[in-house]
Amino acid sequence: GMSAALRSAEHGLQTVLLEKSEYFGGSTARSGGGVWIPGNYALKDAGQVAPDDMAQASLYLESIVGDVVPAERREAYLHRGPEVMDFIKSRTPLRFRWVPQYADYHPEAPGGRAAGRSAEPVPMDARFLGEELERLHPQYTKAPANMIVTQADFRKISLGLRTLRGPITMVMVLLRRIVSLALRRRMYAMGNAIAIGLRKGLMDAGVPVHYHAPLSELLLEDGRVVGVVVERDGVRHEVRARRGVIL
């Protein structure tokens, strides 16, 4: 296991993912799974990308975080974000779609969008993970199996009885659960779907994931990070990386 992975990592043969806990997914798995990446394919598919949207998104970020995030980083995020989404679409089962009318957090700010730029994962049947699904990080609260509520659903349900959409959405959520149980599906949505989809991508790419491998320090040589130190069962391991270390 570990020693073989360390050797191959040292020879630059593969990517290795080190996870400190016994689960994959972390706080992402327990999140709502909303993604704010302007200009991505999910927004394009929904016809939600105006010709000047990148300029507006740039203006928006400048207005809300311009005093704490350098312009270079903001622009890199905006211009490479859609590319990341395309990469994930091509290499994993994870798919995103626009969350209708889920406004930007500050729609009144310059460049803010009242119709929103949020995308969320399409719910997925996770049986393809097999036993690895047991490694998914547990939720804060235990939801009934196959009870799939998306952000789009939450928005409608939160309107309650003020519109017909609230009760109709609640009925749809229950119907989806009944269908999933009948077909023995293992349905997951929101942050769970992100974690599961990315985990399948790692499996397909042959990237080993080592659990119970907390990182204790970075290895520095000539001011450059060349690896990490990992504690496993009280034993100190050095994992050297030729290409780089991503936290």
Tab-separated table of N, CA and C in Angstrom, residues 91-247:
chain	number	residue	atom	x	y	z
A	91	ARG	N	-14.018	14.198	-17.256
A	91	ARG	CA	-13.290	13.141	-16.542
A	91	ARG	C	-14.073	12.460	-15.409
A	92	THR	N	-15.267	12.956	-15.101
A	92	THR	CA	-16.027	12.388	-13.978
A	92	THR	C	-17.513	12.319	-14.339
A	93	PRO	N	-18.315	11.579	-13.552
A	93	PRO	CA	-19.772	11.553	-13.800
A	93	PRO	C	-20.496	12.784	-13.251
A	94	LEU	N	-19.755	13.693	-12.633
A	94	LEU	CA	-20.356	14.875	-12.012
A	94	LEU	C	-20.839	15.871	-13.073
A	95	ARG	N	-22.112	16.267	-12.974
A	95	ARG	CA	-22.697	17.247	-13.888
A	95	ARG	C	-23.359	18.355	-13.075
A	96	PHE	N	-23.282	19.594	-13.595
A	96	PHE	CA	-23.887	20.733	-12.914
A	96	PHE	C	-25.021	21.333	-13.743
A	97	ARG	N	-25.935	21.997	-13.041
A	97	ARG	CA	-26.978	22.754	-13.740
A	97	ARG	C	-27.243	24.046	-12.969
A	98	TRP	N	-27.757	25.028	-13.686
A	98	TRP	CA	-28.062	26.334	-13.111
A	98	TRP	C	-29.150	26.197	-12.046
A	99	VAL	N	-28.992	26.942	-10.935
A	99	VAL	CA	-30.050	27.009	-9.918
A	99	VAL	C	-30.906	28.233	-10.252
A	100	PRO	N	-32.119	28.038	-10.760
A	100	PRO	CA	-32.931	29.170	-11.234
A	100	PRO	C	-33.238	30.194	-10.148
A	101	GLN	N	-32.973	31.453	-10.489
A	101	GLN	CA	-33.348	32.594	-9.640
A	101	GLN	C	-32.752	32.552	-8.235
A	102	TYR	N	-31.579	31.906	-8.105
A	102	TYR	CA	-30.870	31.906	-6.822
A	102	TYR	C	-29.849	33.038	-6.911
A	103	ALA	N	-30.242	34.211	-6.421
A	103	ALA	CA	-29.482	35.440	-6.656
A	103	ALA	C	-28.049	35.366	-6.136
A	104	ASP	N	-27.146	36.137	-6.763
A	104	ASP	CA	-25.813	36.349	-6.184
A	104	ASP	C	-26.030	36.882	-4.767
A	105	TYR	N	-25.077	36.625	-3.877
A	105	TYR	CA	-25.261	37.053	-2.481
A	105	TYR	C	-25.461	38.557	-2.338
A	106	HIS	N	-24.843	39.315	-3.243
A	106	HIS	CA	-24.996	40.784	-3.205
A	106	HIS	C	-25.476	41.275	-4.565
A	107	PRO	N	-26.737	40.974	-4.918
A	107	PRO	CA	-27.231	41.342	-6.252
A	107	PRO	C	-27.253	42.850	-6.488
A	108	GLU	N	-27.260	43.617	-5.370
A	108	GLU	CA	-27.307	45.079	-5.509
A	108	GLU	C	-25.926	45.675	-5.790
A	109	ALA	N	-24.857	44.875	-5.598
A	109	ALA	CA	-23.490	45.362	-5.843
A	109	ALA	C	-23.240	45.481	-7.341
A	110	PRO	N	-22.300	46.339	-7.741
A	110	PRO	CA	-21.971	46.458	-9.168
A	110	PRO	C	-21.640	45.091	-9.759
A	111	GLY	N	-22.287	44.743	-10.867
A	111	GLY	CA	-22.046	43.455	-11.513
A	111	GLY	C	-22.831	42.306	-10.917
A	112	GLY	N	-23.558	42.555	-9.807
A	112	GLY	CA	-24.355	41.506	-9.180
A	112	GLY	C	-25.519	41.097	-10.063
A	113	ARG	N	-25.940	39.846	-9.940
A	113	ARG	CA	-26.988	39.327	-10.824
A	113	ARG	C	-28.148	38.781	-9.994
A	114	ALA	N	-29.326	39.390	-10.147
A	114	ALA	CA	-30.499	38.972	-9.376
A	114	ALA	C	-30.938	37.553	-9.748
A	115	ALA	N	-30.771	37.164	-11.017
A	115	ALA	CA	-31.165	35.814	-11.461
A	115	ALA	C	-30.151	34.772	-11.006
A	116	GLY	N	-28.988	35.242	-10.561
A	116	GLY	CA	-27.985	34.346	-10.000
A	116	GLY	C	-27.074	33.684	-11.015
A	117	ARG	N	-25.887	33.285	-10.515
A	117	ARG	CA	-24.905	32.562	-11.329
A	117	ARG	C	-24.554	31.222	-10.679
A	118	SER	N	-25.400	30.765	-9.757
A	118	SER	CA	-25.100	29.530	-9.037
A	118	SER	C	-25.433	28.293	-9.866
A	119	ALA	N	-24.552	27.293	-9.765
A	119	ALA	CA	-24.814	25.983	-10.367
A	119	ALA	C	-24.748	24.956	-9.243
A	120	GLU	N	-25.468	23.853	-9.418
A	120	GLU	CA	-25.440	22.786	-8.415
A	120	GLU	C	-25.350	21.440	-9.117
A	121	PRO	N	-24.893	20.394	-8.395
A	121	PRO	CA	-24.753	19.082	-9.026
A	121	PRO	C	-26.108	18.464	-9.372
A	122	VAL	N	-26.139	17.746	-10.478
A	122	VAL	CA	-27.304	16.934	-10.813
A	122	VAL	C	-27.253	15.704	-9.893
A	123	PRO	N	-28.346	15.368	-9.187
A	123	PRO	CA	-28.334	14.197	-8.301
A	123	PRO	C	-27.887	12.937	-9.046
A	124	MET	N	-27.166	12.068	-8.355
A	124	MET	CA	-26.644	10.870	-9.011
A	124	MET	C	-26.853	9.611	-8.178
A	125	ASP	N	-26.939	8.496	-8.897
A	125	ASP	CA	-27.025	7.182	-8.278
A	125	ASP	C	-25.589	6.720	-8.054
A	126	ALA	N	-25.192	6.576	-6.788
A	126	ALA	CA	-23.779	6.349	-6.450
A	126	ALA	C	-23.390	4.885	-6.349
A	127	ARG	N	-24.208	3.988	-6.861
A	127	ARG	CA	-23.865	2.564	-6.756
A	127	ARG	C	-22.551	2.230	-7.459
A	128	PHE	N	-22.156	3.079	-8.426
A	128	PHE	CA	-20.904	2.817	-9.162
A	128	PHE	C	-19.662	2.867	-8.261
A	129	LEU	N	-19.790	3.437	-7.063
A	129	LEU	CA	-18.632	3.492	-6.150
A	129	LEU	C	-18.415	2.172	-5.403
A	130	GLY	N	-19.440	1.313	-5.399
A	130	GLY	CA	-19.297	0.046	-4.677
A	130	GLY	C	-19.063	0.271	-3.190
A	131	GLU	N	-18.154	-0.512	-2.618
A	131	GLU	CA	-17.885	-0.429	-1.176
A	131	GLU	C	-17.273	0.907	-0.771
A	132	GLU	N	-16.644	1.599	-1.719
A	132	GLU	CA	-16.001	2.879	-1.397
A	132	GLU	C	-17.020	3.917	-0.932
A	133	LEU	N	-18.295	3.708	-1.288
A	133	LEU	CA	-19.351	4.625	-0.861
A	133	LEU	C	-19.448	4.702	0.664
A	134	GLU	N	-19.027	3.623	1.345
A	134	GLU	CA	-19.051	3.625	2.817
A	134	GLU	C	-18.060	4.637	3.390
A	135	ARG	N	-17.113	5.084	2.547
A	135	ARG	CA	-16.108	6.060	2.990
A	135	ARG	C	-16.594	7.509	2.869
A	136	LEU	N	-17.779	7.709	2.309
A	136	LEU	CA	-18.306	9.068	2.173
A	136	LEU	C	-18.507	9.679	3.554
A	137	HIS	N	-18.083	10.939	3.718
A	137	HIS	CA	-18.182	11.588	5.027
A	137	HIS	C	-19.633	11.655	5.488
A	138	PRO	N	-19.922	11.194	6.711
A	138	PRO	CA	-21.305	11.228	7.212
A	138	PRO	C	-21.830	12.658	7.295
A	139	GLN	N	-23.143	12.792	7.181
A	139	GLN	CA	-23.784	14.098	7.279
A	139	GLN	C	-23.888	14.533	8.740
A	140	TYR	N	-24.120	15.827	8.944
A	140	TYR	CA	-24.321	16.334	10.310
A	140	TYR	C	-25.584	15.720	10.905
A	141	THR	N	-26.623	15.627	10.070
A	141	THR	CA	-27.871	15.003	10.512
A	141	THR	C	-28.208	13.904	9.528
A	142	LYS	N	-28.769	12.834	10.024
A	142	LYS	CA	-29.052	11.677	9.178
A	142	LYS	C	-30.360	11.905	8.434
A	143	ALA	N	-30.257	12.023	7.088
A	143	ALA	CA	-31.470	12.169	6.268
A	143	ALA	C	-31.945	10.778	5.849
A	144	PRO	N	-33.258	10.632	5.589
A	144	PRO	CA	-33.751	9.325	5.122
A	144	PRO	C	-33.074	8.946	3.806
A	145	ALA	N	-32.843	7.668	3.600
A	145	ALA	CA	-32.191	7.207	2.376
A	145	ALA	C	-32.948	7.690	1.147
A	146	ASN	N	-32.185	8.152	0.158
A	146	ASN	CA	-32.743	8.581	-1.125
A	146	ASN	C	-33.648	9.810	-1.031
A	147	MET	N	-33.589	10.558	0.074
A	147	MET	CA	-34.368	11.793	0.181
A	147	MET	C	-33.556	12.901	-0.486
A	148	ILE	N	-33.845	13.163	-1.747
A	148	ILE	CA	-33.047	14.105	-2.527
A	148	ILE	C	-33.734	15.466	-2.586
A	149	VAL	N	-33.096	16.459	-1.980
A	149	VAL	CA	-33.589	17.834	-2.038
A	149	VAL	C	-32.463	18.693	-2.585
A	150	THR	N	-32.684	19.316	-3.741
A	150	THR	CA	-31.652	20.150	-4.355
A	150	THR	C	-31.791	21.596	-3.884
A	151	GLN	N	-30.838	22.436	-4.242
A	151	GLN	CA	-30.943	23.857	-3.890
A	151	GLN	C	-32.149	24.488	-4.578
A	152	ALA	N	-32.393	24.054	-5.813
A	152	ALA	CA	-33.552	24.576	-6.540
A	152	ALA	C	-34.842	24.222	-5.793
A	153	ASP	N	-34.883	22.984	-5.239
A	153	ASP	CA	-36.053	22.565	-4.456
A	153	ASP	C	-36.192	23.418	-3.193
A	154	PHE	N	-35.065	23.601	-2.495
A	154	PHE	CA	-35.071	24.391	-1.255
A	154	PHE	C	-35.684	25.767	-1.492
A	155	ARG	N	-35.305	26.358	-2.627
A	155	ARG	CA	-35.784	27.700	-2.927
A	155	ARG	C	-37.301	27.707	-3.050
A	156	LYS	N	-37.842	26.689	-3.722
A	156	LYS	CA	-39.298	26.626	-3.903
A	156	LYS	C	-40.009	26.288	-2.598
A	157	ILE	N	-39.440	25.315	-1.843
A	157	ILE	CA	-40.066	24.914	-0.583
A	157	ILE	C	-40.062	26.065	0.420
A	158	SER	N	-38.982	26.877	0.397
A	158	SER	CA	-38.886	27.989	1.353
A	158	SER	C	-39.954	29.048	1.107
A	159	LEU	N	-40.519	29.059	-0.111
A	159	LEU	CA	-41.624	29.976	-0.390
A	159	LEU	C	-42.905	29.489	0.286
A	160	GLY	N	-42.831	28.230	0.764
A	160	GLY	CA	-43.941	27.658	1.539
A	160	GLY	C	-45.243	27.644	0.771
A	161	LEU	N	-46.305	28.037	1.443
A	161	LEU	CA	-47.631	27.975	0.843
A	161	LEU	C	-47.988	29.247	0.086
A	162	ARG	N	-47.016	30.181	-0.016
A	162	ARG	CA	-47.317	31.432	-0.722
A	162	ARG	C	-47.479	31.195	-2.215
A	163	THR	N	-46.838	30.138	-2.715
A	163	THR	CA	-47.042	29.782	-4.115
A	163	THR	C	-47.334	28.285	-4.174
A	164	LEU	N	-47.880	27.831	-5.269
A	164	LEU	CA	-48.168	26.409	-5.448
A	164	LEU	C	-46.899	25.579	-5.510
A	165	ARG	N	-45.787	26.241	-5.881
A	165	ARG	CA	-44.540	25.502	-6.078
A	165	ARG	C	-44.063	24.805	-4.806
A	166	GLY	N	-44.307	25.425	-3.637
A	166	GLY	CA	-43.858	24.834	-2.379
A	166	GLY	C	-44.417	23.434	-2.169
A	167	PRO	N	-45.757	23.303	-2.070
A	167	PRO	CA	-46.358	21.976	-1.870
A	167	PRO	C	-46.045	21.009	-3.009
A	168	ILE	N	-46.056	21.484	-4.252
A	168	ILE	CA	-45.781	20.611	-5.404
A	168	ILE	C	-44.366	20.043	-5.295
A	169	THR	N	-43.412	20.904	-4.910
A	169	THR	CA	-42.018	20.457	-4.785
A	169	THR	C	-41.883	19.409	-3.691
A	170	MET	N	-42.585	19.610	-2.559
A	170	MET	CA	-42.528	18.623	-1.474
A	170	MET	C	-43.040	17.268	-1.954
A	171	VAL	N	-44.118	17.280	-2.734
A	171	VAL	CA	-44.671	16.033	-3.276
A	171	VAL	C	-43.666	15.384	-4.221
A	172	MET	N	-43.008	16.198	-5.067
A	172	MET	CA	-42.023	15.672	-6.021
A	172	MET	C	-40.848	15.021	-5.285
A	173	VAL	N	-40.404	15.645	-4.198
A	173	VAL	CA	-39.297	15.091	-3.405
A	173	VAL	C	-39.680	13.703	-2.874
A	174	LEU	N	-40.912	13.578	-2.368
A	174	LEU	CA	-41.374	12.287	-1.845
A	174	LEU	C	-41.504	11.246	-2.964
A	175	LEU	N	-42.022	11.674	-4.131
A	175	LEU	CA	-42.158	10.756	-5.258
A	175	LEU	C	-40.794	10.255	-5.723
A	176	ARG	N	-39.808	11.163	-5.765
A	176	ARG	CA	-38.460	10.768	-6.192
A	176	ARG	C	-37.902	9.706	-5.243
A	177	ARG	N	-38.180	9.897	-3.939
A	177	ARG	CA	-37.679	8.926	-2.961
A	177	ARG	C	-38.326	7.562	-3.169
A	178	ILE	N	-39.620	7.542	-3.394
A	178	ILE	CA	-40.342	6.274	-3.598
A	178	ILE	C	-39.785	5.541	-4.827
A	179	VAL	N	-39.585	6.290	-5.916
A	179	VAL	CA	-39.039	5.696	-7.146
A	179	VAL	C	-37.643	5.144	-6.893
A	180	SER	N	-36.801	5.917	-6.213
A	180	SER	CA	-35.425	5.482	-5.936
A	180	SER	C	-35.388	4.219	-5.086
A	181	LEU	N	-36.257	4.173	-4.075
A	181	LEU	CA	-36.305	2.987	-3.211
A	181	LEU	C	-36.767	1.765	-4.005
A	182	ALA	N	-37.754	1.972	-4.895
A	182	ALA	CA	-38.278	0.867	-5.698
A	182	ALA	C	-37.201	0.319	-6.644
A	183	LEU	N	-36.368	1.219	-7.173
A	183	LEU	CA	-35.324	0.813	-8.124
A	183	LEU	C	-34.003	0.495	-7.428
A	184	ARG	N	-34.005	0.539	-6.081
A	184	ARG	CA	-32.809	0.268	-5.271
A	184	ARG	C	-31.648	1.214	-5.586
A	185	ARG	N	-31.976	2.417	-5.973
A	185	ARG	CA	-30.923	3.393	-6.255
A	185	ARG	C	-30.324	3.906	-4.956
A	186	ARG	N	-29.063	4.414	-5.056
A	186	ARG	CA	-28.437	5.093	-3.917
A	186	ARG	C	-28.241	6.542	-4.356
A	187	MET	N	-29.298	7.331	-4.242
A	187	MET	CA	-29.273	8.689	-4.791
A	187	MET	C	-28.653	9.696	-3.816
A	188	TYR	N	-27.811	10.579	-4.379
A	188	TYR	CA	-27.171	11.634	-3.600
A	188	TYR	C	-27.213	12.939	-4.388
A	189	ALA	N	-27.288	14.049	-3.646
A	189	ALA	CA	-27.332	15.370	-4.280
A	189	ALA	C	-26.403	16.324	-3.542
A	190	MET	N	-26.450	17.582	-3.939
A	190	MET	CA	-25.701	18.678	-3.318
A	190	MET	C	-24.220	18.325	-3.134
A	191	GLY	N	-23.647	18.668	-1.963
A	191	GLY	CA	-22.216	18.453	-1.757
A	191	GLY	C	-21.809	16.990	-1.846
A	192	ASN	N	-22.730	16.103	-1.433
A	192	ASN	CA	-22.464	14.670	-1.550
A	192	ASN	C	-22.156	14.289	-2.996
A	193	ALA	N	-22.954	14.818	-3.923
A	193	ALA	CA	-22.787	14.479	-5.338
A	193	ALA	C	-21.431	14.967	-5.860
A	194	ILE	N	-20.982	16.132	-5.375
A	194	ILE	CA	-19.667	16.632	-5.791
A	194	ILE	C	-18.580	15.665	-5.326
A	195	ALA	N	-18.615	15.312	-4.040
A	195	ALA	CA	-17.586	14.435	-3.477
A	195	ALA	C	-17.591	13.067	-4.160
A	196	ILE	N	-18.774	12.514	-4.376
A	196	ILE	CA	-18.905	11.192	-5.005
A	196	ILE	C	-18.414	11.229	-6.450
A	197	GLY	N	-18.824	12.275	-7.181
A	197	GLY	CA	-18.407	12.388	-8.579
A	197	GLY	C	-16.898	12.521	-8.719
A	198	LEU	N	-16.276	13.335	-7.861
A	198	LEU	CA	-14.820	13.521	-7.913
A	198	LEU	C	-14.104	12.243	-7.476
A	199	ARG	N	-14.683	11.524	-6.503
A	199	ARG	CA	-14.059	10.272	-6.052
A	199	ARG	C	-14.043	9.253	-7.192
A	200	LYS	N	-15.129	9.188	-7.971
A	200	LYS	CA	-15.185	8.274	-9.115
A	200	LYS	C	-14.146	8.684	-10.158
A	201	GLY	N	-13.964	9.994	-10.345
A	201	GLY	CA	-12.945	10.472	-11.274
A	201	GLY	C	-11.554	10.019	-10.872
A	202	LEU	N	-11.271	10.052	-9.556
A	202	LEU	CA	-9.975	9.582	-9.050
A	202	LEU	C	-9.806	8.083	-9.300
A	203	MET	N	-10.860	7.328	-9.071
A	203	MET	CA	-10.807	5.882	-9.302
A	203	MET	C	-10.529	5.583	-10.772
A	204	ASP	N	-11.249	6.274	-11.661
A	204	ASP	CA	-11.078	6.052	-13.102
A	204	ASP	C	-9.678	6.433	-13.570
A	205	ALA	N	-9.086	7.441	-12.916
A	205	ALA	CA	-7.747	7.905	-13.301
A	205	ALA	C	-6.649	7.089	-12.617
A	206	GLY	N	-7.058	6.139	-11.758
A	206	GLY	CA	-6.072	5.306	-11.075
A	206	GLY	C	-5.286	6.030	-10.003
A	207	VAL	N	-5.880	7.080	-9.430
A	207	VAL	CA	-5.203	7.844	-8.368
A	207	VAL	C	-5.494	7.195	-7.014
A	208	PRO	N	-4.468	6.692	-6.306
A	208	PRO	CA	-4.719	6.081	-4.997
A	208	PRO	C	-5.045	7.137	-3.940
A	209	VAL	N	-5.987	6.801	-3.062
A	209	VAL	CA	-6.337	7.668	-1.934
A	209	VAL	C	-5.953	6.931	-0.660
A	210	HIS	N	-5.110	7.544	0.156
A	210	HIS	CA	-4.690	6.940	1.418
A	210	HIS	C	-5.382	7.648	2.569
A	211	TYR	N	-6.153	6.876	3.344
A	211	TYR	CA	-6.867	7.425	4.492
A	211	TYR	C	-5.984	7.367	5.737
A	212	HIS	N	-6.420	8.077	6.789
A	212	HIS	CA	-5.661	8.134	8.051
A	212	HIS	C	-4.222	8.580	7.778
A	213	ALA	N	-4.047	9.563	6.915
A	213	ALA	CA	-2.689	10.020	6.572
A	213	ALA	C	-2.577	11.530	6.782
A	214	PRO	N	-2.630	11.994	8.044
A	214	PRO	CA	-2.559	13.436	8.302
A	214	PRO	C	-1.191	14.022	7.954
A	215	LEU	N	-1.214	15.168	7.316
A	215	LEU	CA	0.016	15.867	6.922
A	215	LEU	C	0.539	16.655	8.127
A	216	SER	N	1.803	16.458	8.477
A	216	SER	CA	2.330	17.159	9.644
A	216	SER	C	3.235	18.336	9.269
A	217	GLU	N	3.883	18.249	8.106
A	217	GLU	CA	4.705	19.393	7.674
A	217	GLU	C	4.994	19.315	6.179
A	218	LEU	N	5.443	20.448	5.644
A	218	LEU	CA	5.850	20.509	4.237
A	218	LEU	C	7.364	20.340	4.162
A	219	LEU	N	7.832	19.673	3.128
A	219	LEU	CA	9.279	19.528	2.913
A	219	LEU	C	9.753	20.688	2.042
A	220	LEU	N	10.701	21.437	2.551
A	220	LEU	CA	11.221	22.594	1.814
A	220	LEU	C	12.675	22.380	1.428
A	221	GLU	N	12.990	22.708	0.181
A	221	GLU	CA	14.379	22.691	-0.289
A	221	GLU	C	14.583	23.908	-1.168
A	222	ASP	N	15.569	24.722	-0.817
A	222	ASP	CA	15.853	25.949	-1.568
A	222	ASP	C	14.607	26.820	-1.726
A	223	GLY	N	13.807	26.898	-0.656
A	223	GLY	CA	12.623	27.755	-0.673
A	223	GLY	C	11.466	27.207	-1.481
A	224	ARG	N	11.583	25.954	-1.939
A	224	ARG	CA	10.530	25.350	-2.756
A	224	ARG	C	9.943	24.140	-2.029
A	225	VAL	N	8.613	23.971	-2.108
A	225	VAL	CA	7.974	22.802	-1.510
A	225	VAL	C	8.205	21.603	-2.424
A	226	VAL	N	8.867	20.569	-1.904
A	226	VAL	CA	9.188	19.392	-2.724
A	226	VAL	C	8.494	18.122	-2.220
A	227	GLY	N	7.653	18.268	-1.190
A	227	GLY	CA	6.946	17.106	-0.676
A	227	GLY	C	6.314	17.404	0.664
A	228	VAL	N	5.840	16.337	1.311
A	228	VAL	CA	5.190	16.489	2.613
A	228	VAL	C	5.649	15.388	3.556
A	229	VAL	N	5.428	15.638	4.834
A	229	VAL	CA	5.666	14.620	5.849
A	229	VAL	C	4.295	14.171	6.358
A	230	VAL	N	4.094	12.851	6.360
A	230	VAL	CA	2.822	12.278	6.773
A	230	VAL	C	3.050	11.357	7.970
A	231	GLU	N	2.155	11.445	8.952
A	231	GLU	CA	2.221	10.548	10.115
A	231	GLU	C	1.204	9.432	9.907
A	232	ARG	N	1.695	8.190	9.882
A	232	ARG	CA	0.766	7.060	9.770
A	232	ARG	C	1.075	6.048	10.867
A	233	ASP	N	0.089	5.821	11.733
A	233	ASP	CA	0.265	4.890	12.852
A	233	ASP	C	1.522	5.222	13.662
A	234	GLY	N	1.740	6.524	13.867
A	234	GLY	CA	2.878	6.964	14.662
A	234	GLY	C	4.209	6.921	13.937
A	235	VAL	N	4.178	6.550	12.664
A	235	VAL	CA	5.415	6.483	11.878
A	235	VAL	C	5.466	7.661	10.909
A	236	ARG	N	6.648	8.266	10.809
A	236	ARG	CA	6.821	9.450	9.954
A	236	ARG	C	7.236	9.012	8.543
A	237	HIS	N	6.461	9.427	7.546
A	237	HIS	CA	6.775	9.114	6.151
A	237	HIS	C	7.026	10.407	5.385
A	238	GLU	N	7.991	10.389	4.514
A	238	GLU	CA	8.195	11.516	3.606
A	238	GLU	C	7.624	11.140	2.248
A	239	VAL	N	6.772	12.009	1.713
A	239	VAL	CA	6.233	11.809	0.364
A	239	VAL	C	6.794	12.938	-0.491
A	240	ARG	N	7.669	12.590	-1.417
A	240	ARG	CA	8.276	13.613	-2.252
A	240	ARG	C	7.512	13.742	-3.558
A	241	ALA	N	7.382	14.962	-4.047
A	241	ALA	CA	6.598	15.222	-5.249
A	241	ALA	C	7.429	15.984	-6.268
A	242	ARG	N	7.520	15.442	-7.472
A	242	ARG	CA	8.318	16.083	-8.505
A	242	ARG	C	7.595	17.297	-9.097
A	243	ARG	N	6.272	17.157	-9.311
A	243	ARG	CA	5.505	18.217	-9.976
A	243	ARG	C	4.974	19.311	-9.035
A	244	GLY	N	4.632	18.910	-7.817
A	244	GLY	CA	4.094	19.917	-6.911
A	244	GLY	C	3.187	19.327	-5.847
A	245	VAL	N	2.864	20.135	-4.859
A	245	VAL	CA	1.989	19.741	-3.756
A	245	VAL	C	0.790	20.668	-3.743
A	246	ILE	N	-0.399	20.080	-3.706
A	246	ILE	CA	-1.625	20.879	-3.636
A	246	ILE	C	-2.309	20.583	-2.320
A	247	LEU	N	-2.597	21.622	-1.550
A	247	LEU	CA	-3.326	21.448	-0.288
A	247	LEU	C	-4.809	21.701	-0.568
